[in-house]
XYZ file of C-alpha atoms in Angstrom:
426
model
C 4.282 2.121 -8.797
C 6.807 3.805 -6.424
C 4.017 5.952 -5.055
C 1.709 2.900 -4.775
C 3.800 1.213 -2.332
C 4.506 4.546 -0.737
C 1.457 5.298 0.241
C 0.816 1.545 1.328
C 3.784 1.985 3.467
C 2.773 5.490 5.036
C -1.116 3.603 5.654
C 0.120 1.233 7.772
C 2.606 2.865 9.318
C 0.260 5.579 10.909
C -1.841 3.221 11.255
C -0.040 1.120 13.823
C 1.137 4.291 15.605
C -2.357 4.096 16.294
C -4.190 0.456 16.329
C -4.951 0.575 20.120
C -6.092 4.007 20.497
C -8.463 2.815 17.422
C -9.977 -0.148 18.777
C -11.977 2.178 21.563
C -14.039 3.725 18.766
C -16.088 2.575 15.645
C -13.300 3.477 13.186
C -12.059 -0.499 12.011
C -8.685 -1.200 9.910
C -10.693 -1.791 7.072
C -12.360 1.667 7.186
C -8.588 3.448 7.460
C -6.913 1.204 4.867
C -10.052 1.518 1.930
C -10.052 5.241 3.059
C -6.642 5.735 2.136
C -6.478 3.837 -0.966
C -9.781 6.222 -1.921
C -7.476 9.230 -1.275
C -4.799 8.060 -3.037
C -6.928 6.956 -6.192
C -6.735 8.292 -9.387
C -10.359 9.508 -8.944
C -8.883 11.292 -5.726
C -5.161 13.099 -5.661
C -3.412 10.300 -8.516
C -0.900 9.052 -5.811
C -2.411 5.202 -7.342
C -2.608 5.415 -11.079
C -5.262 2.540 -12.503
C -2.194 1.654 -14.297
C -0.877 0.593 -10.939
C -3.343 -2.530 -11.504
C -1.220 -4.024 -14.271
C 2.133 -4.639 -12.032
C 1.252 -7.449 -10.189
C -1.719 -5.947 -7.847
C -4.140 -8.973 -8.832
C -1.369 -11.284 -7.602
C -1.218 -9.705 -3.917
C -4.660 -9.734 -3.632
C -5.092 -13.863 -5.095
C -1.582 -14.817 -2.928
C -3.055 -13.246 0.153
C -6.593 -14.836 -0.158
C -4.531 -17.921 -0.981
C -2.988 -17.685 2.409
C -5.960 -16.544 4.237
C -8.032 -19.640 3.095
C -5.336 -22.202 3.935
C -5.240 -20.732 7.742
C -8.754 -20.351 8.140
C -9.445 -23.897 6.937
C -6.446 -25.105 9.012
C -7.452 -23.215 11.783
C -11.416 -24.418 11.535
C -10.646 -28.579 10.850
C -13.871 -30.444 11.094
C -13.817 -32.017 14.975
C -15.804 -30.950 18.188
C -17.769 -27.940 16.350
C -20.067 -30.247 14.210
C -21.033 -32.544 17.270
C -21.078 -29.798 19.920
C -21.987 -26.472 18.590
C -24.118 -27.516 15.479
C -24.853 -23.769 14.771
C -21.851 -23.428 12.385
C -22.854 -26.294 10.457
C -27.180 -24.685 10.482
C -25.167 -21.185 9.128
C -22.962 -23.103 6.156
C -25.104 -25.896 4.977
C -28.189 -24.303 5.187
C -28.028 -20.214 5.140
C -25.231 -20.343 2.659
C -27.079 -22.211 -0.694
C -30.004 -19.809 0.758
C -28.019 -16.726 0.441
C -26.856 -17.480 -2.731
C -30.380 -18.479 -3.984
C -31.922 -15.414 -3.029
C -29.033 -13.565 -4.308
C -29.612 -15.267 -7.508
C -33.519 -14.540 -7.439
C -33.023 -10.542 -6.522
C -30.217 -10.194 -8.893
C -32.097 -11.786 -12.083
C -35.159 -9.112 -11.095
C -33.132 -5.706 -10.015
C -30.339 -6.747 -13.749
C -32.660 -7.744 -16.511
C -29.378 -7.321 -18.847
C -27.585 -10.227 -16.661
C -28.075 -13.740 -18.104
C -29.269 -16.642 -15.883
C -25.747 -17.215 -15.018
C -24.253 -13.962 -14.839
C -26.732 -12.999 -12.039
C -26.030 -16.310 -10.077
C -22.383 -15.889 -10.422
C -22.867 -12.338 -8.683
C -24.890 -13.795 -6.032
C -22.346 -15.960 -5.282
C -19.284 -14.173 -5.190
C -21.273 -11.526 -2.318
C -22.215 -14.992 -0.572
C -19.079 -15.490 1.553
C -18.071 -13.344 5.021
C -15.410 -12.088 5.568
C -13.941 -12.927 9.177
C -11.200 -11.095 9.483
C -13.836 -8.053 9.380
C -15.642 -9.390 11.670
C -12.916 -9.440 14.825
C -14.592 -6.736 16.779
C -17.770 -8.904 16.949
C -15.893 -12.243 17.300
C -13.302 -11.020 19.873
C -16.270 -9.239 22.185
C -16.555 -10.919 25.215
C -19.320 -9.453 25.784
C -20.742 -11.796 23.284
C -21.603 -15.243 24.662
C -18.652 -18.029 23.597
C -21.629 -19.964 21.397
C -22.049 -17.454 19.404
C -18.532 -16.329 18.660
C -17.319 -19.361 17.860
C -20.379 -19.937 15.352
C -19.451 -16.381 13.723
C -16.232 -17.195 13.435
C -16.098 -20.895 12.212
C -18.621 -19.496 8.949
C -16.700 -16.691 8.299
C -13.555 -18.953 8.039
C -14.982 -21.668 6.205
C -18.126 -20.011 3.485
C -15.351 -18.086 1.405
C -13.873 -22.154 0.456
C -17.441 -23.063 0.074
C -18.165 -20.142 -2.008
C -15.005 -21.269 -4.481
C -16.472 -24.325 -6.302
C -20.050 -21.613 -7.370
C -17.997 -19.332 -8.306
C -15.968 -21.384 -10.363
C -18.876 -22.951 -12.040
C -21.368 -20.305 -12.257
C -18.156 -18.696 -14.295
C -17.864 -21.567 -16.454
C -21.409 -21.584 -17.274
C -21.451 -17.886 -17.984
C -18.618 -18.036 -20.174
C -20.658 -20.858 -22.079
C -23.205 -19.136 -22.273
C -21.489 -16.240 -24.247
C -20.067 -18.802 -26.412
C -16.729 -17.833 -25.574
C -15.737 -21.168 -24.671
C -16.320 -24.467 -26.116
C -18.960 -26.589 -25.734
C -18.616 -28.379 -22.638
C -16.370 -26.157 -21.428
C -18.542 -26.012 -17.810
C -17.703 -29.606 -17.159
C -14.199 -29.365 -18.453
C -13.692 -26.754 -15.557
C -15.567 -28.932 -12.753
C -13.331 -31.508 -13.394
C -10.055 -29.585 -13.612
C -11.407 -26.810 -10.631
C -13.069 -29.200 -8.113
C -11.811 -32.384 -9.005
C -8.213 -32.268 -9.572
C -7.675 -29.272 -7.464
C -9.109 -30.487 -4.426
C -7.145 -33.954 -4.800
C -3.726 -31.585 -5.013
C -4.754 -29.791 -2.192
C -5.354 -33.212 -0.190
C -2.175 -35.054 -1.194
C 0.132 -31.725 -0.261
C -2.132 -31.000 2.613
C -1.943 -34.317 3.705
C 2.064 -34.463 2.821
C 3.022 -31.350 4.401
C 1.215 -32.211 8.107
C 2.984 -35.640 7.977
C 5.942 -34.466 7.401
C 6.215 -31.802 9.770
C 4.822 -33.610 12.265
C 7.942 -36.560 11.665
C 10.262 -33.784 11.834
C 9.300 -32.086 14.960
C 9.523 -35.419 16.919
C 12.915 -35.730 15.916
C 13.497 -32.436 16.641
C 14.756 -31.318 13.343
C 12.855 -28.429 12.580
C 12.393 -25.322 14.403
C 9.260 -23.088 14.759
C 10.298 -20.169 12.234
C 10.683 -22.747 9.700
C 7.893 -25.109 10.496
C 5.448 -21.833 9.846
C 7.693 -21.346 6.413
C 6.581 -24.987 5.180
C 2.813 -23.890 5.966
C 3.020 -21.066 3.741
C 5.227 -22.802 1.562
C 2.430 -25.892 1.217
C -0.182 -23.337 0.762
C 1.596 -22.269 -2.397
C 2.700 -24.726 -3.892
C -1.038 -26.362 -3.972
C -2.481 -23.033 -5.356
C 0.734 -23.074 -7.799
C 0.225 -26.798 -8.984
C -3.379 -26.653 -9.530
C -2.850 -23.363 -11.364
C -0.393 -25.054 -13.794
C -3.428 -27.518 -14.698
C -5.838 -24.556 -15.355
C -7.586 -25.857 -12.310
C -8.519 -23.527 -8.990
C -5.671 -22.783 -6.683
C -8.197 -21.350 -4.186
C -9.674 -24.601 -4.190
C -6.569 -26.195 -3.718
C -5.072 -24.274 -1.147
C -8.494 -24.314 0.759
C -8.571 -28.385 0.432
C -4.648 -28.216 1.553
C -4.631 -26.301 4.426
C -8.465 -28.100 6.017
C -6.408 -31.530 5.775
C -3.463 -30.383 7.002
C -5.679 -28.923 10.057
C -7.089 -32.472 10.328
C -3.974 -34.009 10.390
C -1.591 -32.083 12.473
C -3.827 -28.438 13.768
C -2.902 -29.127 17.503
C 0.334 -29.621 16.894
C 1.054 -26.985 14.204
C -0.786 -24.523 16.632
C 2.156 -22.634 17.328
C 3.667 -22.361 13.538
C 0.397 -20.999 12.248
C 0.626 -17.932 14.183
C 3.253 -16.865 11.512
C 1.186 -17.577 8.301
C -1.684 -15.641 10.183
C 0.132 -13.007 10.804
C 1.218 -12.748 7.169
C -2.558 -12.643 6.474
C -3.264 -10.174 8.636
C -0.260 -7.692 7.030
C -2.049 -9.076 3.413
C -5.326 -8.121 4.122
C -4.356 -4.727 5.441
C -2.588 -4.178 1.667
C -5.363 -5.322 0.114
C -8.205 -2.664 1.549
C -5.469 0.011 0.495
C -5.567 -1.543 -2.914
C -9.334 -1.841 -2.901
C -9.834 0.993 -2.334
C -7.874 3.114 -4.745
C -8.250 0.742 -8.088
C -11.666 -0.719 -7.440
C -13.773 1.094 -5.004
C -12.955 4.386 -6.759
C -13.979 3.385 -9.916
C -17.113 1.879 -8.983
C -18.710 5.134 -7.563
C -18.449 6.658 -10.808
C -21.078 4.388 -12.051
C -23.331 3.997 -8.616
C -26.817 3.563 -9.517
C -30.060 3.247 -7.487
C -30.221 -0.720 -8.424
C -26.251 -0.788 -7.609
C -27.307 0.628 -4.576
C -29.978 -1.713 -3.676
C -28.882 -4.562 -4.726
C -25.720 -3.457 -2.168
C -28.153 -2.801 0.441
C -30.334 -5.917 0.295
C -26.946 -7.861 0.005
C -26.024 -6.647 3.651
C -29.718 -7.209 4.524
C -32.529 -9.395 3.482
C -30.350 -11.378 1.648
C -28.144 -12.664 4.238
C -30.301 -12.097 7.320
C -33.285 -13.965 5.672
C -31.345 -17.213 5.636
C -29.542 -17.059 8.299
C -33.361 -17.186 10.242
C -34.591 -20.010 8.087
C -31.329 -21.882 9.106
C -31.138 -20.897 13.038
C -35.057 -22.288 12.726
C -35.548 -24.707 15.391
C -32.588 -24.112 17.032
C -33.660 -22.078 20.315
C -32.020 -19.188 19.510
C -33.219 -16.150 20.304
C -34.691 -13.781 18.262
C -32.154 -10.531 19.083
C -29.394 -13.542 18.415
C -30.613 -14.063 15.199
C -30.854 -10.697 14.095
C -27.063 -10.202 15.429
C -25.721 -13.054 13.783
C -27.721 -12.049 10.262
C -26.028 -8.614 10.109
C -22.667 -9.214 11.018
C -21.788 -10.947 8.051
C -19.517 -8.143 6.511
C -17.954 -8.730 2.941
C -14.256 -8.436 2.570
C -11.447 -9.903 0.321
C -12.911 -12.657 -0.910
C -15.329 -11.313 -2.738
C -12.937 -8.442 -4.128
C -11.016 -11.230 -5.792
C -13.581 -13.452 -7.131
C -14.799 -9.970 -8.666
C -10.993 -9.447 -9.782
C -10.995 -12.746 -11.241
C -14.657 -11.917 -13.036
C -12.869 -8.547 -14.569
C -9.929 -10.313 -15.863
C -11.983 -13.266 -17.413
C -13.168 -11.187 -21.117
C -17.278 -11.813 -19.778
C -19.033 -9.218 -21.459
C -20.833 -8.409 -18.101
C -17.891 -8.147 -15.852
C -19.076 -4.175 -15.882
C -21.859 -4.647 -14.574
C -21.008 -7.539 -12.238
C -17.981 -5.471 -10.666
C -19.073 -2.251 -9.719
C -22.070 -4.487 -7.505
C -19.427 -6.379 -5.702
C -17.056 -3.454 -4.688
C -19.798 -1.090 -3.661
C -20.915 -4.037 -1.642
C -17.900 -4.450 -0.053
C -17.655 -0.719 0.383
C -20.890 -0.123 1.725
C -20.070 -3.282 4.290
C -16.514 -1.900 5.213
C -18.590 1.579 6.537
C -21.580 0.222 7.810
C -20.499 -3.113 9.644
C -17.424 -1.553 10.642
C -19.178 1.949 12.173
C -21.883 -0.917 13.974
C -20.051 -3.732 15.154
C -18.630 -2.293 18.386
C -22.283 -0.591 19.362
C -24.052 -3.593 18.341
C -21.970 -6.238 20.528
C -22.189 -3.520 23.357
C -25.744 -4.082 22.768
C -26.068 -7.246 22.195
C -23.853 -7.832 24.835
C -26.320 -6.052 27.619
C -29.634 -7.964 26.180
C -27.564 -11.495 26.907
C -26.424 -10.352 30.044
C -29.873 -9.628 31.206
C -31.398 -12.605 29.680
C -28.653 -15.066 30.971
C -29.146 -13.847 34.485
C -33.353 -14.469 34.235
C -32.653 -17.479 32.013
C -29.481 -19.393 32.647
C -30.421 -22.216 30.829
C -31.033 -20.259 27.550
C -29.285 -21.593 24.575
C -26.937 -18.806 23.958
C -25.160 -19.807 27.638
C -24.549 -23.356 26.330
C -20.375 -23.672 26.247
C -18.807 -23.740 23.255
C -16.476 -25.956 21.686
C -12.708 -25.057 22.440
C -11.673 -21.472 20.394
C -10.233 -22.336 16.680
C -7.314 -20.001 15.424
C -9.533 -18.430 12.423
C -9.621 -15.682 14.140
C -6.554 -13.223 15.761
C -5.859 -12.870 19.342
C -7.400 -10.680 21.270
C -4.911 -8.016 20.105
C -7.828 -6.628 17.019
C -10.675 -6.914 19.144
C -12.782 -4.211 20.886
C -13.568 -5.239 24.236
């Protein structure tokens, strides 16, 4: 364990010695942090035993998701995007139940040994994007503001709208093994969606009031105000957890009231809880990528492979045309926004989550997700700052011939899902 959190310490120490330098060259955080948890696995040099993954790892990686989905709900609320820039809304209500669907459909044909259930449940947990990945494309400004914002609104919001699939699809698999009882599936909707979503409401709800009361008496300051955030966040994944339902859920539902409520005027405090999400992240791809990553590549196969492959590909960049249909977009926009929909941490837990949860087909289920995840760590990280540069050049071009084009229509005031300019590549 000692060695663990050494070499956690030593990654991101070096690593902030040299975060600007980085950010002129395709090399990402994610890359440095998953390469250095792949050096330091077992598999590797043995600096992180697999034994390291019974102290308390799955709880960094669930409290740091936890934390990650209460900000980037908070941050996202539901106001001027859905009336002003309707392409967030085209990417998660349509391209999202499509992604999973064809997931579901390419899965079932490329794992004949996965049940109907087990392959959807796969498909679902590689469904969400990661946006913390995706900084270098949302911070570009070379990349119109429309499209940004669109990016980074999906990526904040499809992990919470992967949660309640997940949770089911789970349910339904574990039925389906008969390691459950019968109506065990509904038992879990109820407890999962239900009563976790009304916790996260009433403390999301609760927390934004009160803060706000306090701060117009002037009785709180701004260290503490970002304290309660995280403290809210917690307690609704902790509550719900106590009722066997889904703290994800919760803390999702929590922190998108409490953005509803009080965002504006919380703006300040959540720079704190973001930050903490940032730092948790960073752990995480260390983590990743000593006791899962490392692991999975002993058992790549060609359908692993493909099924990775088409997961970064057809799968999500099919959709995401069939939802920006209609919409006057583009086609180089379209292909843009279809790849850059990198996989990240929420995926690694729901796959965590999968491993811990006795299904007979979590081995074959896990090694997918985390060679996903790797394959999207290399490939949209080594991409994303030639393909905005690109990008960047077509729209520039286009916008001068064209100024009326879609892409130039203003966006909606920037959310806080994303970091400051400080992780982009510009």
């Amino acid at each position: 364990m000692d060695s663990a959190v050494a070499v956690v310490a030593v990654t991101l120490m070096a690593y902030a010695l040299v975060d600007r330098r980085l950010r002129q060259t395709p090399i990402s955080g994610a890359l440095v942090f998953t390469a250095a948890g792949l050096l330091a696995s077992e598999q590797v040099s043995g600096l992180i035993a697999s034994s390291v993954g019974e102290h308390g790892v799955a709880a960094v990686l669930e409290l740091t998701l936890v934390i990650v989905l209460f900000t980037d709900a908070m941050g996202a609320g539901l106001g001027p995007w859905v009336t002003e820039a309707p392409l967030p809304g085209r990417l998660l209500g349509i391209g999202f139940p499509l992604t999973i669907a064809a997931g579901w459909v390419l899965a079932s044909a490329l794992f004949p040994g996965l049940g109907v259930w087990e392959a959807a449940l796969l498909a679902a947990i590689l469904a969400p994007t990661d946006s913390a990945l995706g900084l270098p494309v949302i911070n570009n400004q070379r990349v119109p503001p429309l499209i940004r914002h669109a990016l980074n609104v999906e990526g904040g919001l499809n992990d919470g709208l992967a949660l309640p699939f997940v949770t089911i699809f789970l349910a339904l698999a574990e039925e389906e093994e008969r390691t459950a009882g019968r109506g065990h599936a509904v038992s879990v909707f109820l407890r999962a969606l239900v009563a976790s979503g009304a916790i996260g409401v009433a403390l999301g709800a609760g927390g934004a009031l009160a803060l706000r009361w306090s701060m117009k008496r002037g009785w709180s300051s701004r260290p503490w105000q970002s304290v309660a955030l995280l403290a809210t966040a917690t307690l609704a994944y902790a509550l719900a957890d106590l009722i066997d339902g889904s703290g994800f859920i919760a803390a999702w539902a929590a922190g998108l009231v409490a953005g509803l409520l009080a965002r504006e005027s919380l703006a300040a405090a959540q720079q704190m809880p973001q930050d903490v999400a940032e730092l948790g992240v960073s752990v995480s791809f260390v983590l990743f990528g000593a006791l899962f990553l490392a692991p999975a590549l002993e058992h790549v196969t060609w359908t692993t492979v493909a099924y990775g492959l088409l997961s970064l590909t057809a799968i999500r960049m099919i959709p995401v045309a069939v939802s920006l249909c209609g919409s006057k977009i583009a086609p180089q926009t379209v292909a843009y926004v279809g790849w850059f929909g990198p996989r990240g941490l929420a995926s690694i837990v729901f796959a965590d989550l999968v491993a811990t949860s006795g299904l007979p087909e979590q081995h074959q289920i896990v090694p997918v997700v985390m060679l996903t995840v790797g394959l999207s760590v290399v490939l949209h990280g080594l991409t994303a700052p030639w393909g905005a540069q690109r990008y960047g050049r077509w729209y520039a071009a286009a916008a001068a011939r064209h100024p009326e084009m879609r892409e130039a229509t203003q966006a909606p005031p920037p959310t806080r899902l994303a970091r400051p300019a400080k992780g982009s590549r510009t």
